[in-house]
Amino acid sequence: MAFIPVVLSLLFMLFAEQGTGKRVIELGSRLSPEGNQSSWASSSGHFAFGFYSQGDGFAVGIWLVNVSPAENTIVWTANRDSPPLSSNSTLQLTKTGLLFFQDGRQGQVLLSNFVDVTSSASMLDSGNFVLYDDTHNTVVWQSFEHPTDTILGGQNLSINAKLVSSVSNSSHSSGRFFLLMQGDGNLVAYPVNSPETGGDAYWASNTKGSTFQHLSLNVLGFLCLSGPGNLHCFFNHSISPGMKLQNKTSIYRSTVDVDGNLRLYEHQLEGNGSSHVQVLWSTPLKKCETKGFCGFNSYCSIVTGHAMCECFPGFVPSKSNGSVSLDCVLAHSKGSGKRSEDAMLSYKVTMLEN
């Protein structure tokens, strides 16, 4: 059955560039969080680039536009670990890329090709935000080459590239886990700050030594490792490609979620304005199996079917940041005035089940 990888490889080539409808954004175009225009939509209206609310301010990113009452699904964020932007922020498309302004003064360059060649931009129907050099008809920057926690249909995760989870479902700053496409052909998930030697990995594709160079997701929902003459799919549809082409309302994304699990989602956008999201595939991690899921001095347990982090006896949460993970500190204050030998009398050994 050697012909199957060849057929799937052809499908990836045929359909990787689908859904690239183009609506031109001209030089000088501006966005502001609370102005007349806060985002640029793709021609289909399924994706948008611009300001979205985060915390006590705004962030800049790309989202899949869902119908009410569902929330928009953030798929990419610029400078995700920077402080929230204020309501008087402005983005402007210039020859060097997207520039950030606040109170009328130029700040950082948000997206740049580092040379004065940007002629226009587009939010494509694929979910890819692109800067163009129209003179040479070339792409000088694109969000698909700088993923955060998600890849979309037509996008690859190349060698040494990472997907980093978000802190929480409401905060898209960098979280506790990352997925790495290693140069040895292995796709591996780690807790953050791991040495990437394999010792801290909590999931791997077990394809070390292969020729795989990409984690690829195409517009038909095939999630596969690919390389020269080699293809290994985690998920592919059992129906024929010809039938799948008729379903033009399905959008696929693969995300390293807040809990560190890699999942493949299908967003079915119906013609009547309704939408439906389903998980098609995920890594076979059981709850509480993800290394680093809970923070310092806390442990993972299953509560009403969900993985939850709890402090050890004698410890309390250090702070709450909306994350499922939890850091805990000793319940007593260091400044209580007790001598260290007296404080030791309050310690005890406690048995925890399992």
Short mmCIF file of C-alpha atoms in Angstrom, two decimals:
data_model
loop_
_atom_site.label_atom_id
_atom_site.label_comp_id
_atom_site.label_asym_id
_atom_site.label_seq_id
_atom_site.Cartn_x
_atom_site.Cartn_y
_atom_site.Cartn_z
CA MET A 1 0.00 0.00 0.00
CA ALA A 2 2.94 2.33 -0.66
CA PHE A 3 0.75 4.39 -2.98
CA ILE A 4 -1.24 5.80 -0.02
CA PRO A 5 1.52 8.19 1.23
CA VAL A 6 2.01 9.35 -2.38
CA VAL A 7 -1.70 10.09 -2.76
CA LEU A 8 -1.80 11.98 0.56
CA SER A 9 1.31 13.96 -0.43
CA LEU A 10 -0.42 15.01 -3.63
CA LEU A 11 -3.47 16.05 -1.62
CA PHE A 12 -1.28 18.26 0.57
CA MET A 13 0.23 19.94 -2.49
CA LEU A 14 -3.14 20.37 -4.21
CA PHE A 15 -4.99 21.84 -1.25
CA ALA A 16 -2.34 23.62 0.85
CA GLU A 17 -2.97 26.90 -0.96
CA GLN A 18 -6.75 26.81 -1.04
CA GLY A 19 -8.75 29.48 0.73
CA THR A 20 -6.38 32.33 -0.09
CA GLY A 21 -8.99 34.93 -1.05
CA LYS A 22 -7.38 38.38 -1.11
CA ARG A 23 -8.77 41.72 0.04
CA VAL A 24 -6.13 44.43 -0.43
CA ILE A 25 -5.14 46.64 2.52
CA GLU A 26 -3.41 49.74 1.18
CA LEU A 27 -0.50 51.73 2.63
CA GLY A 28 -1.66 54.28 5.17
CA SER A 29 -4.57 52.12 6.38
CA ARG A 30 -5.13 52.37 10.14
CA LEU A 31 -6.71 50.41 12.97
CA SER A 32 -7.60 51.51 16.49
CA PRO A 33 -9.33 49.56 19.30
CA GLU A 34 -12.26 51.93 19.74
CA GLY A 35 -12.20 53.81 16.44
CA ASN A 36 -14.24 53.41 13.28
CA GLN A 37 -12.21 50.37 12.27
CA SER A 38 -10.62 47.99 14.77
CA SER A 39 -9.92 45.05 12.44
CA TRP A 40 -9.47 43.95 8.83
CA ALA A 41 -11.60 41.00 7.75
CA SER A 42 -10.81 38.37 5.15
CA SER A 43 -12.95 38.37 2.00
CA SER A 44 -15.04 35.47 3.34
CA GLY A 45 -15.50 37.19 6.69
CA HIS A 46 -14.33 34.05 8.53
CA PHE A 47 -11.05 35.57 9.79
CA ALA A 48 -10.07 39.01 11.04
CA PHE A 49 -6.84 40.78 12.00
CA GLY A 50 -6.77 43.63 14.48
CA PHE A 51 -7.37 44.61 18.10
CA TYR A 52 -9.17 42.31 20.51
CA SER A 53 -9.91 42.77 24.23
CA GLN A 54 -7.51 41.14 26.68
CA GLY A 55 -7.27 41.85 30.39
CA ASP A 56 -7.61 45.56 31.10
CA GLY A 57 -6.59 46.54 27.57
CA PHE A 58 -6.16 45.17 24.07
CA ALA A 59 -3.94 42.82 22.09
CA VAL A 60 -3.34 42.53 18.35
CA GLY A 61 -3.98 39.22 16.67
CA ILE A 62 -5.95 37.05 14.28
CA TRP A 63 -9.19 35.30 15.16
CA LEU A 64 -11.75 32.99 13.66
CA VAL A 65 -15.00 34.93 13.64
CA ASN A 66 -17.70 32.90 15.35
CA VAL A 67 -21.38 33.74 15.39
CA SER A 68 -23.10 34.93 18.56
CA PRO A 69 -23.23 33.84 21.31
CA ALA A 70 -19.94 31.98 20.75
CA GLU A 71 -16.74 33.94 21.32
CA ASN A 72 -14.17 34.56 18.61
CA THR A 73 -11.40 31.95 18.55
CA ILE A 74 -7.95 33.57 18.78
CA VAL A 75 -5.48 31.75 16.49
CA TRP A 76 -2.48 34.14 16.53
CA THR A 77 -1.24 37.00 18.70
CA ALA A 78 1.48 39.57 18.02
CA ASN A 79 4.01 40.21 20.80
CA ARG A 80 1.90 37.99 23.03
CA ASP A 81 3.95 38.59 26.18
CA SER A 82 3.86 42.40 25.99
CA PRO A 83 1.61 44.42 28.35
CA PRO A 84 -1.96 45.10 27.15
CA LEU A 85 -2.35 48.03 24.75
CA SER A 86 -4.38 51.08 25.67
CA SER A 87 -7.55 52.23 23.93
CA ASN A 88 -5.71 55.15 22.25
CA SER A 89 -3.35 52.80 20.39
CA THR A 90 -3.19 52.87 16.59
CA LEU A 91 -1.72 50.57 13.96
CA GLN A 92 -0.72 51.93 10.55
CA LEU A 93 0.49 50.06 7.46
CA THR A 94 3.71 51.67 6.17
CA LYS A 95 6.51 50.72 3.78
CA THR A 96 8.39 49.01 6.60
CA GLY A 97 5.37 47.08 7.88
CA LEU A 98 2.82 47.70 10.62
CA LEU A 99 3.82 50.53 12.98
CA PHE A 100 2.37 51.04 16.44
CA PHE A 101 1.35 54.52 17.62
CA GLN A 102 0.14 55.72 21.01
CA ASP A 103 -1.02 59.29 21.71
CA GLY A 104 0.08 60.13 18.17
CA ARG A 105 3.70 59.12 18.81
CA GLN A 106 5.33 56.25 16.96
CA GLY A 107 6.23 53.28 19.10
CA GLN A 108 7.49 49.85 18.20
CA VAL A 109 7.33 48.22 14.78
CA LEU A 110 4.74 45.49 15.24
CA LEU A 111 5.26 43.53 12.01
CA SER A 112 8.21 44.33 9.78
CA ASN A 113 10.21 43.08 6.81
CA PHE A 114 13.09 45.36 7.95
CA VAL A 115 13.34 47.07 4.54
CA ASP A 116 11.15 49.65 2.78
CA VAL A 117 9.42 47.25 0.39
CA THR A 118 5.92 46.71 1.84
CA SER A 119 3.32 47.78 -0.72
CA SER A 120 0.11 46.28 0.66
CA ALA A 121 -1.29 43.69 3.04
CA SER A 122 -4.13 41.16 3.17
CA MET A 123 -6.05 39.11 5.68
CA LEU A 124 -6.45 35.91 3.67
CA ASP A 125 -9.34 33.46 3.89
CA SER A 126 -6.83 30.85 5.08
CA GLY A 127 -6.26 32.84 8.28
CA ASN A 128 -2.83 34.02 7.11
CA PHE A 129 -2.04 37.74 7.48
CA VAL A 130 0.41 38.76 4.74
CA LEU A 131 2.59 41.76 3.81
CA TYR A 132 3.36 42.11 0.10
CA ASP A 133 5.99 43.69 -2.11
CA ASP A 134 3.78 44.35 -5.12
CA THR A 135 6.70 45.50 -7.27
CA HIS A 136 8.22 42.03 -7.25
CA ASN A 137 4.94 40.22 -6.55
CA THR A 138 6.38 38.59 -3.43
CA VAL A 139 5.34 37.95 0.17
CA VAL A 140 7.74 39.75 2.55
CA TRP A 141 6.10 38.67 5.84
CA GLN A 142 3.31 36.31 6.85
CA SER A 143 1.80 35.17 10.14
CA PHE A 144 1.91 31.51 8.99
CA GLU A 145 5.70 31.62 9.44
CA HIS A 146 5.39 32.88 13.04
CA PRO A 147 2.80 30.63 14.78
CA THR A 148 1.91 31.08 18.45
CA ASP A 149 -0.22 28.18 19.76
CA THR A 150 -2.08 27.21 16.56
CA ILE A 151 -1.61 26.07 12.99
CA LEU A 152 -4.44 26.36 10.46
CA GLY A 153 -5.30 24.54 7.24
CA GLY A 154 -2.47 25.10 4.76
CA GLN A 155 0.09 25.86 7.49
CA ASN A 156 3.20 23.93 8.55
CA LEU A 157 5.22 23.73 11.74
CA SER A 158 8.77 23.42 10.41
CA ILE A 159 11.97 22.06 11.99
CA ASN A 160 12.92 23.85 15.24
CA ALA A 161 9.62 25.79 15.23
CA LYS A 162 7.37 25.70 18.30
CA LEU A 163 3.75 26.02 19.28
CA VAL A 164 3.50 27.50 22.79
CA SER A 165 0.28 27.17 24.79
CA SER A 166 -1.56 30.17 26.19
CA VAL A 167 -1.77 30.99 29.89
CA SER A 168 -5.55 30.57 29.90
CA ASN A 169 -8.54 30.70 27.59
CA SER A 170 -8.85 34.43 28.23
CA SER A 171 -5.15 35.36 28.29
CA HIS A 172 -3.07 34.51 25.23
CA SER A 173 0.34 35.21 26.73
CA SER A 174 2.83 32.32 26.63
CA GLY A 175 1.78 29.45 28.88
CA ARG A 176 3.40 26.39 30.46
CA PHE A 177 3.85 24.03 27.49
CA PHE A 178 5.34 23.90 24.00
CA LEU A 179 5.35 21.53 21.04
CA LEU A 180 8.62 21.29 19.09
CA MET A 181 9.27 19.90 15.61
CA GLN A 182 12.74 18.58 16.28
CA GLY A 183 15.50 18.23 13.70
CA ASP A 184 15.64 14.48 14.35
CA GLY A 185 12.12 14.03 12.91
CA ASN A 186 10.45 13.72 16.30
CA LEU A 187 7.47 15.87 17.30
CA VAL A 188 7.73 16.37 21.07
CA ALA A 189 5.76 18.19 23.80
CA TYR A 190 7.59 19.67 26.80
CA PRO A 191 6.92 21.87 29.82
CA VAL A 192 8.39 25.35 29.33
CA ASN A 193 12.04 25.88 30.30
CA SER A 194 12.81 22.22 29.58
CA PRO A 195 16.29 21.38 28.25
CA GLU A 196 14.73 19.78 25.13
CA THR A 197 16.78 16.63 25.64
CA GLY A 198 13.77 14.35 25.97
CA GLY A 199 13.94 13.88 29.72
CA ASP A 200 11.05 16.25 30.46
CA ALA A 201 8.92 15.31 27.46
CA TYR A 202 5.37 14.22 28.30
CA TRP A 203 4.39 13.24 24.74
CA ALA A 204 6.27 12.39 21.54
CA SER A 205 5.40 11.09 18.09
CA ASN A 206 8.21 8.49 18.49
CA THR A 207 9.51 9.22 15.00
CA LYS A 208 13.10 10.05 15.96
CA GLY A 209 15.52 9.29 13.14
CA SER A 210 12.90 9.78 10.42
CA THR A 211 12.96 12.23 7.50
CA PHE A 212 9.99 14.21 8.82
CA GLN A 213 10.49 17.98 8.56
CA HIS A 214 7.01 19.42 9.10
CA LEU A 215 3.84 19.03 11.08
CA SER A 216 1.30 19.86 8.37
CA LEU A 217 -2.40 20.59 8.47
CA ASN A 218 -4.19 20.97 5.16
CA VAL A 219 -7.56 22.53 4.42
CA LEU A 220 -9.20 19.08 4.28
CA GLY A 221 -8.32 18.35 7.91
CA PHE A 222 -5.38 15.98 7.37
CA LEU A 223 -2.92 16.42 10.29
CA CYS A 224 0.34 14.72 9.32
CA LEU A 225 4.09 14.62 9.75
CA SER A 226 5.69 15.04 6.35
CA GLY A 227 9.16 14.84 4.84
CA PRO A 228 10.97 13.69 1.69
CA GLY A 229 9.17 10.54 0.57
CA ASN A 230 7.55 10.07 3.95
CA LEU A 231 4.17 10.83 5.49
CA HIS A 232 2.56 9.86 8.79
CA CYS A 233 -0.95 11.11 9.57
CA PHE A 234 -2.35 11.44 13.08
CA PHE A 235 -5.80 12.07 11.62
CA ASN A 236 -7.39 11.83 8.17
CA HIS A 237 -10.98 11.62 7.07
CA SER A 238 -12.43 8.29 6.02
CA ILE A 239 -14.57 9.91 3.33
CA SER A 240 -13.15 10.52 -0.12
CA PRO A 241 -11.41 13.84 -0.92
CA GLY A 242 -13.98 14.52 -3.64
CA MET A 243 -16.76 14.50 -1.05
CA LYS A 244 -14.76 16.65 1.35
CA LEU A 245 -14.31 19.37 -1.25
CA GLN A 246 -18.05 20.00 -1.16
CA ASN A 247 -17.87 21.01 2.51
CA LYS A 248 -16.64 24.57 2.11
CA THR A 249 -17.82 25.65 5.56
CA SER A 250 -15.33 23.57 7.59
CA ILE A 251 -12.22 25.29 8.97
CA TYR A 252 -9.56 23.25 10.73
CA ARG A 253 -7.05 24.25 13.39
CA SER A 254 -4.58 22.34 15.52
CA THR A 255 -3.80 23.97 18.86
CA VAL A 256 -1.59 23.29 21.86
CA ASP A 257 -4.27 24.00 24.44
CA VAL A 258 -3.91 25.54 27.89
CA ASP A 259 -3.56 22.04 29.41
CA GLY A 260 -0.63 21.16 27.12
CA ASN A 261 -2.60 18.77 24.93
CA LEU A 262 -2.39 19.02 21.13
CA ARG A 263 -5.88 18.86 19.61
CA LEU A 264 -7.32 19.04 16.11
CA TYR A 265 -10.56 21.04 15.84
CA GLU A 266 -13.14 21.33 13.10
CA HIS A 267 -15.24 24.51 12.98
CA GLN A 268 -18.38 23.91 10.94
CA LEU A 269 -19.81 27.24 9.81
CA GLU A 270 -23.38 26.72 8.64
CA GLY A 271 -25.15 28.81 6.05
CA ASN A 272 -27.94 29.70 8.49
CA GLY A 273 -25.51 31.58 10.73
CA SER A 274 -25.02 28.80 13.28
CA SER A 275 -21.69 27.14 14.05
CA HIS A 276 -20.43 23.95 15.62
CA VAL A 277 -16.99 23.02 16.95
CA GLN A 278 -15.78 19.47 17.53
CA VAL A 279 -12.50 17.83 18.51
CA LEU A 280 -11.43 15.40 15.77
CA TRP A 281 -8.20 14.17 17.38
CA SER A 282 -5.95 14.75 20.38
CA THR A 283 -2.80 13.27 21.83
CA PRO A 284 -3.73 10.23 23.98
CA LEU A 285 -2.78 11.90 27.24
CA LYS A 286 -4.85 10.99 30.26
CA LYS A 287 -5.87 13.69 32.70
CA CYS A 288 -3.05 14.68 35.07
CA GLU A 289 -0.43 12.98 32.84
CA THR A 290 0.99 16.25 31.49
CA LYS A 291 4.27 17.09 33.19
CA GLY A 292 4.20 20.58 34.67
CA PHE A 293 0.41 20.77 34.57
CA CYS A 294 0.37 22.03 38.16
CA GLY A 295 2.73 24.59 39.63
CA PHE A 296 4.96 24.69 42.70
CA ASN A 297 3.70 22.90 45.83
CA SER A 298 0.50 21.74 44.14
CA TYR A 299 -0.74 18.44 42.75
CA CYS A 300 -3.20 17.31 40.09
CA SER A 301 -6.39 15.44 40.89
CA ILE A 302 -9.59 14.57 39.03
CA VAL A 303 -12.57 16.59 40.25
CA THR A 304 -15.99 15.95 38.63
CA GLY A 305 -14.21 14.56 35.58
CA HIS A 306 -11.81 17.49 35.16
CA ALA A 307 -8.11 17.80 35.98
CA MET A 308 -7.69 20.32 38.79
CA CYS A 309 -4.67 21.62 40.71
CA GLU A 310 -4.82 21.72 44.50
CA CYS A 311 -2.38 22.95 47.13
CA PHE A 312 -0.68 20.49 49.45
CA PRO A 313 -1.87 20.61 53.08
CA GLY A 314 -0.43 23.67 54.80
CA PHE A 315 -0.10 25.62 51.52
CA VAL A 316 -2.34 28.23 49.91
CA PRO A 317 -2.51 29.64 46.34
CA SER A 318 0.14 32.30 45.77
CA LYS A 319 -1.95 34.19 43.20
CA SER A 320 -4.63 33.67 40.62
CA ASN A 321 -3.93 34.42 36.97
CA GLY A 322 -6.86 32.58 35.41
CA SER A 323 -4.69 29.58 34.56
CA VAL A 324 -5.62 25.99 35.35
CA SER A 325 -2.14 25.55 36.81
CA LEU A 326 -1.51 26.66 40.36
CA ASP A 327 1.46 27.88 42.42
CA CYS A 328 1.17 27.51 46.18
CA VAL A 329 3.09 28.95 49.15
CA LEU A 330 3.23 28.12 52.86
CA ALA A 331 0.11 29.23 54.69
CA HIS A 332 1.99 30.89 57.59
CA SER A 333 3.75 34.20 57.14
CA LYS A 334 7.52 34.40 57.41
CA GLY A 335 7.06 37.57 59.44
CA SER A 336 4.86 35.98 62.10
CA GLY A 337 7.43 36.63 64.82
CA LYS A 338 7.78 32.95 65.77
CA ARG A 339 11.24 31.53 66.26
CA SER A 340 12.19 28.90 63.68
CA GLU A 341 12.27 26.12 66.30
CA ASP A 342 8.74 27.04 67.43
CA ALA A 343 7.47 27.13 63.84
CA MET A 344 8.78 23.63 63.25
CA LEU A 345 6.38 22.32 65.89
CA SER A 346 3.44 23.14 63.58
CA TYR A 347 4.68 20.85 60.79
CA LYS A 348 3.28 17.37 60.31
CA VAL A 349 3.46 14.59 57.78
CA THR A 350 0.16 13.98 55.95
CA MET A 351 -0.79 10.96 53.87
CA LEU A 352 -2.42 11.74 50.51
CA GLU A 353 -4.30 9.05 48.63
CA ASN A 354 -2.48 7.86 45.45
#
